[in-house]
Structures are given as C-alpha cells and as structure tokens.
PDB file of C-alpha atoms in Angstrom:
ATOM      1  CA  MET A   1       0.000   0.000   0.000  1.00  0.00           C
ATOM      2  CA  THR A   2       1.478   3.338  -1.028  1.00  0.00           C
ATOM      3  CA  GLY A   3       2.089   6.117   1.444  1.00  0.00           C
ATOM      4  CA  TRP A   4      -0.554   8.452   0.078  1.00  0.00           C
ATOM      5  CA  ILE A   5      -3.242   5.736   0.287  1.00  0.00           C
ATOM      6  CA  LYS A   6      -2.318   5.109   3.906  1.00  0.00           C
ATOM      7  CA  CYS A   7      -2.567   8.811   4.597  1.00  0.00           C
ATOM      8  CA  CYS A   8      -6.014   8.968   2.979  1.00  0.00           C
ATOM      9  CA  LEU A   9      -7.285   6.009   4.993  1.00  0.00           C
ATOM     10  CA  LEU A  10      -5.912   7.468   8.199  1.00  0.00           C
ATOM     11  CA  GLY A  11      -7.500  10.792   7.333  1.00  0.00           C
ATOM     12  CA  VAL A  12     -10.912   9.182   6.747  1.00  0.00           C
ATOM     13  CA  MET A  13     -10.676   7.223  10.014  1.00  0.00           C
ATOM     14  CA  SER A  14      -9.687  10.359  11.897  1.00  0.00           C
ATOM     15  CA  LEU A  15     -12.616  12.263  10.373  1.00  0.00           C
ATOM     16  CA  CYS A  16     -15.082   9.504  11.348  1.00  0.00           C
ATOM     17  CA  LEU A  17     -13.790   9.438  14.912  1.00  0.00           C
ATOM     18  CA  HIS A  18     -14.018  13.209  15.084  1.00  0.00           C
ATOM     19  CA  VAL A  19     -17.630  13.180  13.860  1.00  0.00           C
ATOM     20  CA  ALA A  20     -18.573  10.500  16.412  1.00  0.00           C
ATOM     21  CA  ALA A  21     -16.855  12.375  19.226  1.00  0.00           C
ATOM     22  CA  ALA A  22     -18.474  15.628  18.141  1.00  0.00           C
ATOM     23  CA  GLU A  23     -22.045  14.349  18.637  1.00  0.00           C
ATOM     24  CA  PRO A  24     -23.583  16.991  20.915  1.00  0.00           C
ATOM     25  CA  ALA A  25     -24.351  15.922  24.461  1.00  0.00           C
ATOM     26  CA  VAL A  26     -28.022  15.872  25.445  1.00  0.00           C
ATOM     27  CA  ARG A  27     -28.730  18.103  28.414  1.00  0.00           C
ATOM     28  CA  LEU A  28     -30.745  16.075  30.923  1.00  0.00           C
ATOM     29  CA  LEU A  29     -32.771  18.145  33.392  1.00  0.00           C
ATOM     30  CA  THR A  30     -34.453  16.823  36.511  1.00  0.00           C
ATOM     31  CA  GLU A  31     -35.726  17.862  39.932  1.00  0.00           C
ATOM     32  CA  ASP A  32     -35.291  16.718  43.532  1.00  0.00           C
ATOM     33  CA  ASP A  33     -38.015  14.043  43.592  1.00  0.00           C
ATOM     34  CA  PRO A  34     -36.932  10.905  45.463  1.00  0.00           C
ATOM     35  CA  PRO A  35     -36.853   7.983  44.946  1.00  0.00           C
ATOM     36  CA  PHE A  36     -36.913   8.808  41.218  1.00  0.00           C
ATOM     37  CA  ASN A  37     -34.264  11.551  41.015  1.00  0.00           C
ATOM     38  CA  TYR A  38     -32.448  13.428  43.782  1.00  0.00           C
ATOM     39  CA  PRO A  39     -28.988  14.759  44.747  1.00  0.00           C
ATOM     40  CA  ASN A  40     -26.415  12.376  46.189  1.00  0.00           C
ATOM     41  CA  GLU A  41     -23.725  13.094  48.760  1.00  0.00           C
ATOM     42  CA  HIS A  42     -21.089  13.562  46.052  1.00  0.00           C
ATOM     43  CA  GLY A  43     -22.828  16.454  44.319  1.00  0.00           C
ATOM     44  CA  GLY A  44     -24.286  14.308  41.553  1.00  0.00           C
ATOM     45  CA  VAL A  45     -27.771  12.967  40.881  1.00  0.00           C
ATOM     46  CA  THR A  46     -29.070   9.525  41.824  1.00  0.00           C
ATOM     47  CA  GLY A  47     -32.420   7.702  42.026  1.00  0.00           C
ATOM     48  CA  ILE A  48     -34.116   4.897  40.137  1.00  0.00           C
ATOM     49  CA  SER A  49     -35.120   7.081  37.170  1.00  0.00           C
ATOM     50  CA  THR A  50     -31.655   8.605  37.002  1.00  0.00           C
ATOM     51  CA  GLU A  51     -30.034   5.172  36.821  1.00  0.00           C
ATOM     52  CA  MET A  52     -32.521   4.048  34.190  1.00  0.00           C
ATOM     53  CA  VAL A  53     -32.024   7.156  32.050  1.00  0.00           C
ATOM     54  CA  THR A  54     -28.226   7.199  32.268  1.00  0.00           C
ATOM     55  CA  GLU A  55     -28.022   3.481  31.456  1.00  0.00           C
ATOM     56  CA  THR A  56     -30.322   4.074  28.486  1.00  0.00           C
ATOM     57  CA  PHE A  57     -27.995   6.777  27.158  1.00  0.00           C
ATOM     58  CA  ARG A  58     -24.943   4.601  27.819  1.00  0.00           C
ATOM     59  CA  ARG A  59     -26.402   1.679  25.877  1.00  0.00           C
ATOM     60  CA  ALA A  60     -27.522   3.987  23.074  1.00  0.00           C
ATOM     61  CA  GLY A  61     -24.033   5.500  22.869  1.00  0.00           C
ATOM     62  CA  ILE A  62     -25.322   9.066  23.254  1.00  0.00           C
ATOM     63  CA  PRO A  63     -23.357  11.588  25.370  1.00  0.00           C
ATOM     64  CA  TYR A  64     -25.236  13.503  28.051  1.00  0.00           C
ATOM     65  CA  SER A  65     -24.951  15.844  31.020  1.00  0.00           C
ATOM     66  CA  ILE A  66     -27.295  16.050  34.041  1.00  0.00           C
ATOM     67  CA  GLU A  67     -28.525  19.087  35.962  1.00  0.00           C
ATOM     68  CA  ILE A  68     -30.916  19.227  38.901  1.00  0.00           C
ATOM     69  CA  MET A  69     -33.068  22.336  39.424  1.00  0.00           C
ATOM     70  CA  PRO A  70     -36.589  23.412  40.477  1.00  0.00           C
ATOM     71  CA  TRP A  71     -39.234  21.634  38.423  1.00  0.00           C
ATOM     72  CA  LEU A  72     -40.869  24.649  36.764  1.00  0.00           C
ATOM     73  CA  ARG A  73     -37.509  25.977  35.584  1.00  0.00           C
ATOM     74  CA  ALA A  74     -36.518  22.577  34.188  1.00  0.00           C
ATOM     75  CA  TYR A  75     -39.920  22.125  32.549  1.00  0.00           C
ATOM     76  CA  ASN A  76     -39.719  25.507  30.805  1.00  0.00           C
ATOM     77  CA  LEU A  77     -36.107  25.024  29.659  1.00  0.00           C
ATOM     78  CA  ALA A  78     -36.926  21.651  28.124  1.00  0.00           C
ATOM     79  CA  GLN A  79     -39.426  23.367  25.826  1.00  0.00           C
ATOM     80  CA  VAL A  80     -36.997  25.989  24.474  1.00  0.00           C
ATOM     81  CA  ASP A  81     -33.609  24.219  24.376  1.00  0.00           C
ATOM     82  CA  SER A  82     -33.534  21.791  21.451  1.00  0.00           C
ATOM     83  CA  LYS A  83     -30.716  19.713  23.008  1.00  0.00           C
ATOM     84  CA  THR A  84     -32.634  19.091  26.238  1.00  0.00           C
ATOM     85  CA  CYS A  85     -34.672  16.268  27.779  1.00  0.00           C
ATOM     86  CA  LEU A  86     -36.551  16.235  31.083  1.00  0.00           C
ATOM     87  CA  TYR A  87     -37.209  13.414  33.561  1.00  0.00           C
ATOM     88  CA  SER A  88     -39.135  12.012  35.429  1.00  0.00           C
ATOM     89  CA  THR A  89     -42.047  13.533  33.502  1.00  0.00           C
ATOM     90  CA  THR A  90     -45.676  12.499  33.810  1.00  0.00           C
ATOM     91  CA  ARG A  91     -47.145  12.049  30.335  1.00  0.00           C
ATOM     92  CA  ASN A  92     -50.615  13.571  29.991  1.00  0.00           C
ATOM     93  CA  ASP A  93     -52.830  15.239  27.388  1.00  0.00           C
ATOM     94  CA  GLU A  94     -51.655  18.751  28.240  1.00  0.00           C
ATOM     95  CA  ARG A  95     -47.999  17.855  27.717  1.00  0.00           C
ATOM     96  CA  GLU A  96     -48.370  15.383  24.845  1.00  0.00           C
ATOM     97  CA  LYS A  97     -47.501  17.720  21.957  1.00  0.00           C
ATOM     98  CA  ARG A  98     -44.906  19.734  23.864  1.00  0.00           C
ATOM     99  CA  PHE A  99     -42.345  16.916  23.894  1.00  0.00           C
ATOM    100  CA  GLN A 100     -41.092  13.777  22.213  1.00  0.00           C
ATOM    101  CA  TRP A 101     -41.359  10.805  24.570  1.00  0.00           C
ATOM    102  CA  VAL A 102     -38.988   8.022  25.589  1.00  0.00           C
ATOM    103  CA  GLY A 103     -40.442   5.383  27.868  1.00  0.00           C
ATOM    104  CA  PRO A 104     -42.308   4.666  29.936  1.00  0.00           C
ATOM    105  CA  LEU A 105     -39.791   4.439  32.738  1.00  0.00           C
ATOM    106  CA  LEU A 106     -42.065   3.589  35.679  1.00  0.00           C
ATOM    107  CA  LYS A 107     -45.684   3.457  36.782  1.00  0.00           C
ATOM    108  CA  ASN A 108     -46.564   6.006  39.472  1.00  0.00           C
ATOM    109  CA  ASP A 109     -49.824   5.739  41.443  1.00  0.00           C
ATOM    110  CA  TRP A 110     -51.204   8.950  42.980  1.00  0.00           C
ATOM    111  CA  ALA A 111     -52.838   9.083  46.403  1.00  0.00           C
ATOM    112  CA  VAL A 112     -54.010  11.417  49.153  1.00  0.00           C
ATOM    113  CA  PHE A 113     -52.396  10.973  52.568  1.00  0.00           C
ATOM    114  CA  ALA A 114     -53.454  11.834  56.110  1.00  0.00           C
ATOM    115  CA  GLY A 115     -51.235  12.665  59.059  1.00  0.00           C
ATOM    116  CA  PRO A 116     -51.819  12.361  62.814  1.00  0.00           C
ATOM    117  CA  ARG A 117     -53.602  15.758  62.897  1.00  0.00           C
ATOM    118  CA  SER A 118     -55.783  15.258  59.808  1.00  0.00           C
ATOM    119  CA  PRO A 119     -59.568  15.427  60.157  1.00  0.00           C
ATOM    120  CA  PRO A 120     -60.871  11.984  61.166  1.00  0.00           C
ATOM    121  CA  GLY A 121     -63.372   9.882  59.290  1.00  0.00           C
ATOM    122  CA  VAL A 122     -62.348  10.861  55.718  1.00  0.00           C
ATOM    123  CA  GLN A 123     -62.026   7.709  53.626  1.00  0.00           C
ATOM    124  CA  ASP A 124     -62.714   8.618  49.998  1.00  0.00           C
ATOM    125  CA  MET A 125     -62.101  11.300  47.395  1.00  0.00           C
ATOM    126  CA  ALA A 126     -65.636  12.740  47.547  1.00  0.00           C
ATOM    127  CA  ALA A 127     -65.228  13.621  51.222  1.00  0.00           C
ATOM    128  CA  LEU A 128     -61.946  15.431  50.527  1.00  0.00           C
ATOM    129  CA  LYS A 129     -63.615  18.263  48.591  1.00  0.00           C
ATOM    130  CA  SER A 130     -64.132  20.260  51.791  1.00  0.00           C
ATOM    131  CA  PHE A 131     -60.519  20.149  52.977  1.00  0.00           C
ATOM    132  CA  SER A 132     -57.155  21.671  52.096  1.00  0.00           C
ATOM    133  CA  ILE A 133     -54.732  19.393  50.246  1.00  0.00           C
ATOM    134  CA  GLY A 134     -51.033  20.124  49.990  1.00  0.00           C
ATOM    135  CA  GLY A 135     -49.299  20.088  46.607  1.00  0.00           C
ATOM    136  CA  TYR A 136     -46.295  21.758  44.984  1.00  0.00           C
ATOM    137  CA  ARG A 137     -46.157  24.193  42.084  1.00  0.00           C
ATOM    138  CA  GLY A 138     -46.091  22.669  38.626  1.00  0.00           C
ATOM    139  CA  ASP A 139     -46.686  19.123  39.849  1.00  0.00           C
ATOM    140  CA  ALA A 140     -49.053  17.019  37.738  1.00  0.00           C
ATOM    141  CA  VAL A 141     -50.593  15.439  40.853  1.00  0.00           C
ATOM    142  CA  ALA A 142     -51.679  18.780  42.315  1.00  0.00           C
ATOM    143  CA  LEU A 143     -52.847  20.128  38.947  1.00  0.00           C
ATOM    144  CA  TYR A 144     -54.956  17.010  38.380  1.00  0.00           C
ATOM    145  CA  LEU A 145     -56.842  17.612  41.637  1.00  0.00           C
ATOM    146  CA  GLN A 146     -57.084  21.378  41.181  1.00  0.00           C
ATOM    147  CA  ASN A 147     -58.696  20.897  37.756  1.00  0.00           C
ATOM    148  CA  ARG A 148     -61.310  18.708  39.422  1.00  0.00           C
ATOM    149  CA  GLY A 149     -62.327  21.241  42.019  1.00  0.00           C
ATOM    150  CA  TYR A 150     -60.177  20.276  44.995  1.00  0.00           C
ATOM    151  CA  LYS A 151     -58.680  22.976  47.227  1.00  0.00           C
ATOM    152  CA  ILE A 152     -54.908  22.854  46.749  1.00  0.00           C
ATOM    153  CA  GLU A 153     -52.442  24.751  48.941  1.00  0.00           C
ATOM    154  CA  TYR A 154     -49.160  25.069  47.058  1.00  0.00           C
ATOM    155  CA  THR A 155     -45.573  25.068  48.249  1.00  0.00           C
ATOM    156  CA  SER A 156     -42.314  25.104  46.311  1.00  0.00           C
ATOM    157  CA  ASP A 157     -41.072  21.845  47.872  1.00  0.00           C
ATOM    158  CA  ASP A 158     -42.916  18.624  48.668  1.00  0.00           C
ATOM    159  CA  VAL A 159     -40.943  18.093  51.887  1.00  0.00           C
ATOM    160  CA  LEU A 160     -42.689  21.226  53.161  1.00  0.00           C
ATOM    161  CA  ASN A 161     -46.041  19.592  52.457  1.00  0.00           C
ATOM    162  CA  LEU A 162     -45.089  16.564  54.533  1.00  0.00           C
ATOM    163  CA  ARG A 163     -43.965  18.776  57.420  1.00  0.00           C
ATOM    164  CA  LYS A 164     -47.115  20.918  57.191  1.00  0.00           C
ATOM    165  CA  LEU A 165     -49.233  17.758  57.204  1.00  0.00           C
ATOM    166  CA  MET A 166     -47.561  16.446  60.348  1.00  0.00           C
ATOM    167  CA  ALA A 167     -47.967  19.843  62.059  1.00  0.00           C
ATOM    168  CA  GLY A 168     -51.637  20.122  61.086  1.00  0.00           C
ATOM    169  CA  HIS A 169     -51.146  23.186  58.850  1.00  0.00           C
ATOM    170  CA  ILE A 170     -52.823  21.376  55.917  1.00  0.00           C
ATOM    171  CA  ASP A 171     -55.540  18.762  56.190  1.00  0.00           C
ATOM    172  CA  PHE A 172     -54.181  16.255  53.654  1.00  0.00           C
ATOM    173  CA  TRP A 173     -51.364  15.821  51.141  1.00  0.00           C
ATOM    174  CA  ALA A 174     -51.466  14.554  47.544  1.00  0.00           C
ATOM    175  CA  SER A 175     -48.422  12.803  46.114  1.00  0.00           C
ATOM    176  CA  GLY A 176     -47.134   9.745  44.314  1.00  0.00           C
ATOM    177  CA  ILE A 177     -47.139   6.743  46.631  1.00  0.00           C
ATOM    178  CA  TYR A 178     -43.439   5.890  46.322  1.00  0.00           C
ATOM    179  CA  HIS A 179     -42.418   9.509  46.736  1.00  0.00           C
ATOM    180  CA  ALA A 180     -44.603   9.993  49.816  1.00  0.00           C
ATOM    181  CA  HIS A 181     -43.359   6.907  51.636  1.00  0.00           C
ATOM    182  CA  PHE A 182     -39.735   7.668  50.727  1.00  0.00           C
ATOM    183  CA  LEU A 183     -39.988  11.198  52.150  1.00  0.00           C
ATOM    184  CA  ALA A 184     -41.750  10.049  55.326  1.00  0.00           C
ATOM    185  CA  GLU A 185     -39.041   7.452  55.953  1.00  0.00           C
ATOM    186  CA  HIS A 186     -36.197   9.843  55.095  1.00  0.00           C
ATOM    187  CA  GLU A 187     -37.569  12.683  57.236  1.00  0.00           C
ATOM    188  CA  ARG A 188     -38.554  10.259  60.020  1.00  0.00           C
ATOM    189  CA  LEU A 189     -42.040  11.709  60.098  1.00  0.00           C
ATOM    190  CA  GLY A 190     -45.297   9.876  60.543  1.00  0.00           C
ATOM    191  CA  PRO A 191     -47.509   8.055  60.850  1.00  0.00           C
ATOM    192  CA  LEU A 192     -48.648   8.491  57.254  1.00  0.00           C
ATOM    193  CA  ARG A 193     -52.016   7.008  56.289  1.00  0.00           C
ATOM    194  CA  GLN A 194     -53.102   6.514  52.683  1.00  0.00           C
ATOM    195  CA  VAL A 195     -56.674   7.782  52.387  1.00  0.00           C
ATOM    196  CA  ALA A 196     -57.401   6.994  48.727  1.00  0.00           C
ATOM    197  CA  THR A 197     -55.602   6.221  45.471  1.00  0.00           C
ATOM    198  CA  PHE A 198     -57.147   8.404  42.773  1.00  0.00           C
ATOM    199  CA  SER A 199     -55.102   7.950  39.597  1.00  0.00           C
ATOM    200  CA  SER A 200     -52.188   6.174  37.950  1.00  0.00           C
ATOM    201  CA  SER A 201     -49.632   7.729  35.660  1.00  0.00           C
ATOM    202  CA  TYR A 202     -46.449   6.771  33.842  1.00  0.00           C
ATOM    203  CA  LEU A 203     -43.135   8.566  34.107  1.00  0.00           C
ATOM    204  CA  TYR A 204     -41.164   9.273  30.932  1.00  0.00           C
ATOM    205  CA  LEU A 205     -38.106  10.984  29.556  1.00  0.00           C
ATOM    206  CA  ALA A 206     -39.571  14.024  27.768  1.00  0.00           C
ATOM    207  CA  CYS A 207     -37.402  15.480  24.986  1.00  0.00           C
ATOM    208  CA  HIS A 208     -37.634  18.695  22.998  1.00  0.00           C
ATOM    209  CA  PRO A 209     -39.837  18.369  19.877  1.00  0.00           C
ATOM    210  CA  GLN A 210     -36.809  18.938  17.614  1.00  0.00           C
ATOM    211  CA  THR A 211     -34.928  15.949  19.006  1.00  0.00           C
ATOM    212  CA  PRO A 212     -33.855  13.868  15.962  1.00  0.00           C
ATOM    213  CA  PRO A 213     -36.066  10.803  15.371  1.00  0.00           C
ATOM    214  CA  ALA A 214     -32.936   8.641  15.138  1.00  0.00           C
ATOM    215  CA  THR A 215     -31.913   9.707  18.654  1.00  0.00           C
ATOM    216  CA  LEU A 216     -35.354   8.870  20.026  1.00  0.00           C
ATOM    217  CA  ALA A 217     -35.305   5.491  18.283  1.00  0.00           C
ATOM    218  CA  ARG A 218     -31.898   4.619  19.753  1.00  0.00           C
ATOM    219  CA  LEU A 219     -33.024   5.597  23.244  1.00  0.00           C
ATOM    220  CA  ASN A 220     -36.305   3.661  23.075  1.00  0.00           C
ATOM    221  CA  ALA A 221     -34.507   0.601  21.686  1.00  0.00           C
ATOM    222  CA  ALA A 222     -31.988   0.728  24.543  1.00  0.00           C
ATOM    223  CA  LEU A 223     -34.767   1.077  27.112  1.00  0.00           C
ATOM    224  CA  ASP A 224     -36.695  -1.831  25.566  1.00  0.00           C
ATOM    225  CA  ALA A 225     -33.582  -3.990  25.844  1.00  0.00           C
ATOM    226  CA  MET A 226     -33.277  -3.098  29.534  1.00  0.00           C
ATOM    227  CA  ARG A 227     -36.793  -4.395  30.167  1.00  0.00           C
ATOM    228  CA  HIS A 228     -35.702  -7.855  29.011  1.00  0.00           C
ATOM    229  CA  ASP A 229     -32.776  -8.233  31.396  1.00  0.00           C
ATOM    230  CA  SER A 230     -32.486  -7.955  35.191  1.00  0.00           C
ATOM    231  CA  PHE A 231     -31.316  -4.338  35.272  1.00  0.00           C
ATOM    232  CA  ILE A 232     -34.675  -2.647  35.961  1.00  0.00           C
ATOM    233  CA  ASP A 233     -35.886  -5.323  38.386  1.00  0.00           C
ATOM    234  CA  ALA A 234     -32.709  -4.898  40.426  1.00  0.00           C
ATOM    235  CA  LEU A 235     -33.231  -1.131  40.562  1.00  0.00           C
ATOM    236  CA  LYS A 236     -36.801  -1.531  41.809  1.00  0.00           C
ATOM    237  CA  LYS A 237     -35.622  -3.698  44.693  1.00  0.00           C
ATOM    238  CA  ARG A 238     -33.030  -1.083  45.660  1.00  0.00           C
ATOM    239  CA  TYR A 239     -35.108   2.079  45.411  1.00  0.00           C
ATOM    240  CA  LEU A 240     -38.835   1.432  45.722  1.00  0.00           C
ATOM    241  CA  THR A 241     -40.172   1.072  49.250  1.00  0.00           C
ATOM    242  CA  PRO A 242     -43.397  -0.971  49.144  1.00  0.00           C
ATOM    243  CA  PRO A 243     -46.323   1.352  49.930  1.00  0.00           C
TER     244      PRO A 243
END
C-alpha cells in the first residue's frame, strides 16, 4: 500500500472518529423528587429514574450531562432548548404535543395521605372536597386535583407539604405513593395514612420536539432492551419502598 493511500485512509478514520466524538451531548434536566431523582452526597444525581435514564444513554451511545433544578424551571427550559430532555415527567394530554417521549420508565400511582392531625373519618375522594390538600407548584398530581375542584395549597417543595401535614397546617397531602413513603421514611415523620388512590400515571423521559427521530429510536430501543434483562428489576428492589 502506497504512502498516500495510507494517509487517505488514516484521514478518513480520523474524520469519522471526530464526527462521532463531536455528537452533541443531550442536556438532561431533573428535579429533587426521590426515589426517582435526587442529589447524592457527592454532588451528583441519583435515584431509580436517574439510573434508568443514564443506562439508556450509555447503551444507546449518546453523550449527556445532568442538571438538577426546580421543576418549573426545568420544565420551561426543556421546551426551548432543542438539546434538552426532562425526567421524570408524567405524560398527559396537556404535555403530549410539547415533547417527544422516551419510555415509559415507571408506573406512578397517585394518592391522598393523612397525618396524625388530619380530620378523622375521611375515607374517599368525595369527602376530601371540603378540605385543604397540599401540593407543589407545577406538579401534575396537584394540577390534576385542582382541575377537578379540589382545594390545593401550594408550596415550592414537597418536603414542606409533609412537614405541614404532620404539624396540622394542611388537612391532607397529595403525592405519588413511592415519593410519599420515601420522604416520610427519610424525614422520620409519621404516621402516614393513605386515604385513597385516585389515579395512575407513567413517568417518561420528555425530549424537545426537535430531538432527531434517530436519537429517540436509539433511546427507546436501549430502554426496551433493559426491560428484558435484570437491570430494571434490580433497581426496583433497591429504590422502591413498598407502599
């Protein structure tokens, strides 16, 4: 093989490697929402959804970065930054056309919880119409109830709702069941009683509408492959406290 041919081949290989390395990293945004996504002691992000999403990107061979921030800020950024995806995002009719979807990641049941100072005798959703229910701004759980005529008192952080519930400053609290039990155990607050389960949702990775179809296909294929091995089952045993 002549020298100039070798140089051409090396040049082509170098160009291919450069193109592969130059694939832009996807900016992954999330919030502090355990056990799905939350900060760890090393300044990074952990949680069952975080491990699922990062493994999906690893298997798909797509570079990424992760940032944790307040939910409303992350939600708004994911709609204007074309290189951005958001997790763990409840998929509903209002959000359907605002994103491209990868998933589902996990099923998330929604419930209303009572604390030791909650009004007694309330056992169903109809009876809750007369009482204050804690929720946090931008959360799909709280918006679902508000749109159906329930009285929602908003905070910026769901831990505040748990503390207000225990202190008797709100009557009840609406949240996902895994999230509620995780927070109660972590904060060592209780007892927490589940009054009624009122809906089920699925959590997804929500990507900007301009995300390339090929990227979405690679991510969904990687996630589908994970469902057929022990990876996701092992994560559920580690992170999800039985309600």
